[in-house]
Amino acid sequence: MFGVLLAAVALFALATAVFGKADRVRRGAWATFGIGLFLSLAFIVGSCISVVPTRNVGIVTSWGKPTGRTTGAGLQWTAPWQDIDEWDASGQTYAHLGDQCVWVTIAAQRRACIPVQIEWSAKSEKAPENWAAYREVGEKTRFEVFVERRVNPQINGSLTSIFASFDPLGSVDVTSGDAPAPDLNKTYKDPLIKALTTALGDEIVVKSVAFESPRYDEPTTQAIAAYGQKILEARNLEIDKANAKTRAEITRTDASVDQVARCLQIAEKLGKEPGLCMGGSVSLTRPVQSD
């Protein structure tokens, strides 16, 4: 705009230089015309140049409306009445690790906090459409509004969906009652990538997903501990039953041995045949007299 104003001043000075009558006025007008022309050209050329940052997409607009043309990074030229707005196509991070984990509702209406980090980037071919679909809000750029209203809600929704059937009690060892931390990367990484691709595949590219060990609310933590305790109690009960069975067997064996020993003692005392004490059908307390 300032370049156009300078051009108007230069044209006015040119008219004065051509049609002016006084030589002094004409000389001053020619000087003003030269300076105005130089400055106006400099400003107009400068307004035609834009620098798009690395990994960004330039959205070419004309009077505030997208033309459909995009540019890559670097020095770009446009018409004086055109402008270039930026759309961030660099790598973005949905970082919710540690205490910033995402709370979701899991199986049996329990609550778990899922620490997750997702790396993604916007597709450059969708930049003009998404740029036109969102407006600046306060100090937020169109891209920041796009992330806040489009990308993040879809990520949160996908996390809620894939963890809806997650049951932390399933990770409890049924033999010991221990509850090791579940490996979410092994179980939920691929399903989350698939869910995000379905929801946002036309607009972003998901580059990586990484989980940490989940946290639980107090009722869920207590439920896991109670379940593990029940498994431990059941295991101890089985051990007690096995021990009782073993003790009963030992008692029966000891009783049989005692009877044989008593029979042998009686046989020796009475001078009877001791071999008959080992028979199952002969009284062990009354050895049969040998012929």
Coordinates of C-alpha atoms in Angstrom, one line a residue:
M1 CA 0.0 0.0 0.0
F2 CA 2.8 2.4 0.9
G3 CA 4.5 1.6 -2.5
V4 CA 1.2 2.6 -4.3
L5 CA 1.1 5.8 -2.4
L6 CA 4.7 6.6 -3.4
A7 CA 3.9 5.8 -7.0
A8 CA 1.0 8.3 -6.9
V9 CA 3.4 10.9 -5.5
A10 CA 5.9 10.1 -8.3
L11 CA 3.1 10.5 -10.9
F12 CA 2.0 13.8 -9.4
A13 CA 5.6 15.0 -9.5
L14 CA 6.0 13.9 -13.1
A15 CA 2.9 15.9 -14.1
T16 CA 4.3 18.9 -12.3
A17 CA 7.6 18.5 -14.1
V18 CA 6.0 18.2 -17.5
F19 CA 3.4 20.9 -17.2
G20 CA 5.0 23.2 -14.7
K21 CA 6.0 26.7 -15.9
A22 CA 8.7 27.7 -13.5
D23 CA 12.1 26.1 -14.1
R24 CA 12.8 25.9 -10.4
V25 CA 9.5 24.1 -9.7
R26 CA 10.1 21.7 -12.6
R27 CA 13.6 20.8 -11.4
G28 CA 12.2 20.1 -8.0
A29 CA 9.4 18.0 -9.5
W30 CA 11.8 16.0 -11.5
A31 CA 13.9 15.2 -8.4
T32 CA 10.7 14.3 -6.5
F33 CA 9.6 12.1 -9.4
G34 CA 12.9 10.3 -9.5
I35 CA 13.0 9.6 -5.7
G36 CA 9.4 8.7 -5.6
L37 CA 9.7 6.3 -8.6
F38 CA 12.7 4.6 -7.0
L39 CA 11.1 4.2 -3.6
S40 CA 7.8 3.0 -5.0
L41 CA 9.5 0.4 -7.2
A42 CA 11.5 -0.7 -4.2
F43 CA 8.4 -1.1 -2.0
I44 CA 6.4 -2.8 -4.7
V45 CA 9.2 -5.3 -5.5
G46 CA 9.7 -5.9 -1.7
S47 CA 5.9 -6.6 -1.4
C48 CA 6.2 -9.2 -4.1
I49 CA 8.9 -11.1 -2.2
S50 CA 8.0 -13.5 0.7
V51 CA 10.2 -15.9 2.6
V52 CA 8.5 -19.2 3.6
P53 CA 10.2 -21.0 6.5
T54 CA 11.7 -24.4 6.1
R55 CA 9.1 -27.3 6.1
N56 CA 6.2 -24.8 5.8
V57 CA 3.8 -24.4 3.0
G58 CA 3.0 -21.0 1.5
I59 CA -0.7 -20.3 0.9
V60 CA -1.0 -17.7 -1.9
T61 CA -3.9 -15.3 -1.3
S62 CA -5.4 -12.5 -3.3
W63 CA -7.3 -9.8 -1.4
G64 CA -7.5 -12.2 1.6
K65 CA -8.8 -15.2 -0.3
P66 CA -6.8 -18.3 -1.2
T67 CA -6.0 -18.6 -4.9
G68 CA -5.4 -22.4 -4.7
R69 CA -1.8 -22.0 -5.3
T70 CA 0.8 -23.1 -2.8
T71 CA 4.5 -22.7 -2.6
G72 CA 7.4 -24.5 -1.0
A73 CA 9.9 -23.1 1.5
G74 CA 12.4 -20.4 0.6
L75 CA 12.2 -17.1 -1.3
Q76 CA 8.9 -16.8 -3.2
W77 CA 7.5 -14.2 -5.7
T78 CA 3.9 -13.1 -6.0
A79 CA 2.0 -10.3 -7.7
P80 CA 1.8 -7.0 -5.8
W81 CA -1.8 -7.6 -4.8
Q82 CA -1.1 -11.1 -3.6
D83 CA 0.2 -12.3 -0.3
I84 CA 1.5 -15.5 1.2
D85 CA 0.3 -16.9 4.5
E86 CA 2.1 -19.8 6.1
W87 CA 0.8 -23.3 7.0
D88 CA 3.0 -25.4 9.2
A89 CA 3.9 -28.7 7.5
S90 CA 6.8 -29.5 9.9
G91 CA 6.7 -32.3 12.5
Q92 CA 4.2 -31.8 15.3
T93 CA 4.1 -33.6 18.7
Y94 CA 1.1 -34.5 20.8
A95 CA 3.0 -34.8 24.0
H96 CA 1.2 -36.2 27.0
L97 CA 3.7 -38.2 28.9
G98 CA 4.2 -38.5 32.6
D99 CA 1.8 -36.3 34.6
Q100 CA 0.4 -34.9 31.4
C101 CA -1.2 -38.3 30.6
V102 CA -4.7 -38.5 29.1
W103 CA -7.5 -39.8 31.3
V104 CA -9.9 -42.2 29.6
T105 CA -12.7 -44.5 30.7
I106 CA -11.8 -48.2 30.4
A107 CA -13.6 -51.5 31.0
A108 CA -16.2 -51.7 33.9
Q109 CA -16.3 -47.9 33.9
R110 CA -12.9 -47.6 35.5
R111 CA -10.5 -44.8 34.9
A112 CA -6.9 -44.9 33.5
C113 CA -4.4 -42.2 32.7
I114 CA -2.6 -43.1 29.4
P115 CA 0.9 -41.5 28.9
V116 CA 1.3 -41.2 25.1
Q117 CA 3.3 -39.2 22.6
I118 CA 2.3 -39.0 18.9
E119 CA 4.4 -37.4 16.2
W120 CA 2.6 -36.2 13.1
S121 CA 2.7 -33.6 10.3
A122 CA 0.1 -31.9 8.2
K123 CA -0.3 -32.9 4.6
S124 CA 0.8 -30.0 2.3
E125 CA -1.7 -30.8 -0.4
K126 CA -4.6 -30.2 2.1
A127 CA -3.1 -26.9 3.2
P128 CA -5.3 -24.5 1.1
E129 CA -8.5 -26.2 2.1
N130 CA -7.7 -26.3 5.8
W131 CA -6.4 -22.8 5.8
A132 CA -9.7 -21.6 4.4
A133 CA -11.7 -23.7 6.8
Y134 CA -10.3 -22.1 10.0
R135 CA -9.9 -18.5 11.1
E136 CA -7.5 -16.8 13.5
V137 CA -8.8 -16.7 17.1
G138 CA -7.1 -14.1 19.2
E139 CA -3.4 -14.6 18.9
K140 CA -3.7 -18.1 17.6
T141 CA -2.9 -18.7 13.9
R142 CA -5.1 -20.7 11.6
F143 CA -2.9 -23.7 12.0
E144 CA -3.0 -23.5 15.7
V145 CA -6.8 -23.4 15.6
F146 CA -6.8 -26.3 13.2
V147 CA -4.7 -28.3 15.7
E148 CA -6.9 -27.3 18.6
R149 CA -10.3 -27.9 17.0
R150 CA -9.5 -30.7 14.5
V151 CA -6.5 -32.7 15.3
N152 CA -6.4 -32.9 19.1
P153 CA -10.1 -33.8 19.5
Q154 CA -9.7 -36.7 17.0
I155 CA -6.6 -38.0 18.9
N156 CA -8.5 -37.8 22.2
G157 CA -11.5 -39.6 20.6
S158 CA -9.3 -42.3 19.2
L159 CA -7.6 -42.9 22.5
T160 CA -11.0 -43.2 24.2
S161 CA -12.3 -45.7 21.6
I162 CA -9.3 -48.1 21.6
F163 CA -9.0 -48.2 25.4
A164 CA -12.7 -48.6 26.0
S165 CA -12.2 -52.4 26.4
F166 CA -8.9 -52.2 28.2
D167 CA -9.1 -54.2 31.5
P168 CA -6.0 -53.9 33.8
L169 CA -7.2 -56.9 35.7
G170 CA -6.2 -59.0 32.7
S171 CA -2.6 -58.2 33.3
V172 CA -2.7 -59.8 36.8
D173 CA -0.7 -63.1 36.9
V174 CA -3.3 -65.8 37.6
T175 CA -0.6 -68.0 39.3
S176 CA 1.0 -65.4 41.6
G177 CA -1.4 -62.5 41.8
D178 CA 1.3 -60.1 40.7
A179 CA 0.2 -57.1 38.5
P180 CA 3.1 -56.1 36.2
A181 CA 2.7 -52.9 34.1
P182 CA 1.0 -53.8 30.8
D183 CA 3.0 -53.2 27.6
L184 CA 0.7 -50.7 25.8
N185 CA 3.1 -50.3 22.9
K186 CA 2.8 -54.0 22.0
T187 CA -1.0 -54.0 22.3
Y188 CA -2.3 -50.5 21.3
K189 CA 0.3 -48.8 19.1
D190 CA -0.9 -50.3 15.8
P191 CA -4.7 -49.9 16.7
L192 CA -4.1 -46.2 17.5
I193 CA -2.2 -45.5 14.3
K194 CA -5.1 -47.2 12.4
A195 CA -7.7 -45.2 14.2
L196 CA -5.9 -41.9 13.6
T197 CA -5.4 -42.8 9.9
T198 CA -9.1 -43.5 9.6
A199 CA -10.1 -40.2 11.3
L200 CA -7.4 -37.9 10.0
G201 CA -5.6 -39.7 7.1
D202 CA -6.6 -37.1 4.5
E203 CA -5.1 -34.3 6.6
I204 CA -2.1 -35.5 8.6
V205 CA 0.5 -38.2 8.5
V206 CA 1.1 -40.1 11.7
K207 CA 4.9 -40.8 12.1
S208 CA 5.2 -42.5 15.4
V209 CA 3.3 -43.5 18.6
A210 CA 4.9 -44.2 22.0
F211 CA 3.2 -45.2 25.3
E212 CA 4.5 -45.3 28.8
S213 CA 3.0 -47.4 31.7
P214 CA -0.5 -46.3 32.6
R215 CA -1.8 -45.0 35.9
Y216 CA -5.1 -45.7 37.5
D217 CA -7.5 -43.9 39.8
E218 CA -7.8 -45.1 43.4
P219 CA -10.8 -47.4 42.9
T220 CA -9.2 -49.1 40.0
T221 CA -5.9 -49.5 41.9
Q222 CA -7.8 -51.0 44.8
A223 CA -9.6 -53.4 42.5
I224 CA -6.4 -54.6 41.0
A225 CA -4.9 -55.2 44.5
A226 CA -8.0 -57.0 45.7
Y227 CA -8.1 -59.3 42.6
G228 CA -4.4 -60.1 43.1
Q229 CA -5.1 -60.9 46.8
K230 CA -7.9 -63.3 45.8
I231 CA -5.7 -65.1 43.4
L232 CA -3.0 -65.4 46.1
E233 CA -5.6 -66.7 48.6
A234 CA -6.9 -69.2 46.1
R235 CA -3.4 -70.4 45.4
N236 CA -2.6 -70.7 49.1
L237 CA -5.9 -72.7 49.6
E238 CA -4.8 -75.1 46.8
I239 CA -1.4 -75.5 48.5
D240 CA -3.1 -76.2 51.8
K241 CA -5.3 -78.8 50.2
A242 CA -2.3 -80.5 48.6
N243 CA -0.4 -80.4 51.9
A244 CA -3.4 -81.9 53.8
K245 CA -3.7 -84.7 51.2
T246 CA 0.0 -85.4 51.6
R247 CA -0.2 -85.5 55.4
A248 CA -3.1 -87.9 55.2
E249 CA -1.2 -90.2 52.9
I250 CA 1.8 -90.1 55.2
T251 CA -0.5 -90.9 58.2
R252 CA -1.9 -93.9 56.4
T253 CA 1.5 -95.1 55.4
D254 CA 2.8 -94.7 59.0
A255 CA -0.2 -96.6 60.3
S256 CA 0.5 -99.5 57.9
V257 CA 4.1 -99.6 58.8
D258 CA 3.2 -99.6 62.5
Q259 CA 0.9 -102.6 62.0
V260 CA 3.6 -104.6 60.2
A261 CA 6.2 -103.8 62.9
R262 CA 3.8 -104.9 65.6
C263 CA 3.0 -108.1 63.8
L264 CA 6.7 -108.9 63.4
Q265 CA 7.3 -108.2 67.1
I266 CA 4.4 -110.6 68.0
A267 CA 5.7 -113.3 65.6
E268 CA 9.2 -113.1 67.1
K269 CA 7.8 -113.3 70.6
L270 CA 5.6 -116.3 69.9
G271 CA 8.0 -118.0 67.5
K272 CA 5.6 -117.8 64.6
E273 CA 6.3 -117.4 60.8
P274 CA 7.1 -113.7 60.3
G275 CA 6.7 -113.7 56.5
L276 CA 2.9 -113.9 56.9
C277 CA 2.9 -110.4 58.4
M278 CA 3.5 -109.0 54.9
G279 CA 0.3 -110.4 53.4
G280 CA -2.7 -108.2 52.8
S281 CA -5.3 -110.8 53.7
V282 CA -3.7 -112.0 56.9
S283 CA -4.2 -110.3 60.3
L284 CA -1.1 -108.3 61.0
T285 CA -1.7 -108.6 64.7
R286 CA -2.1 -112.3 64.8
P287 CA 0.5 -114.2 62.8
V288 CA -0.5 -117.6 61.6
Q289 CA 1.3 -120.5 63.1
S290 CA 3.5 -122.4 60.7
D291 CA 3.2 -126.2 60.3

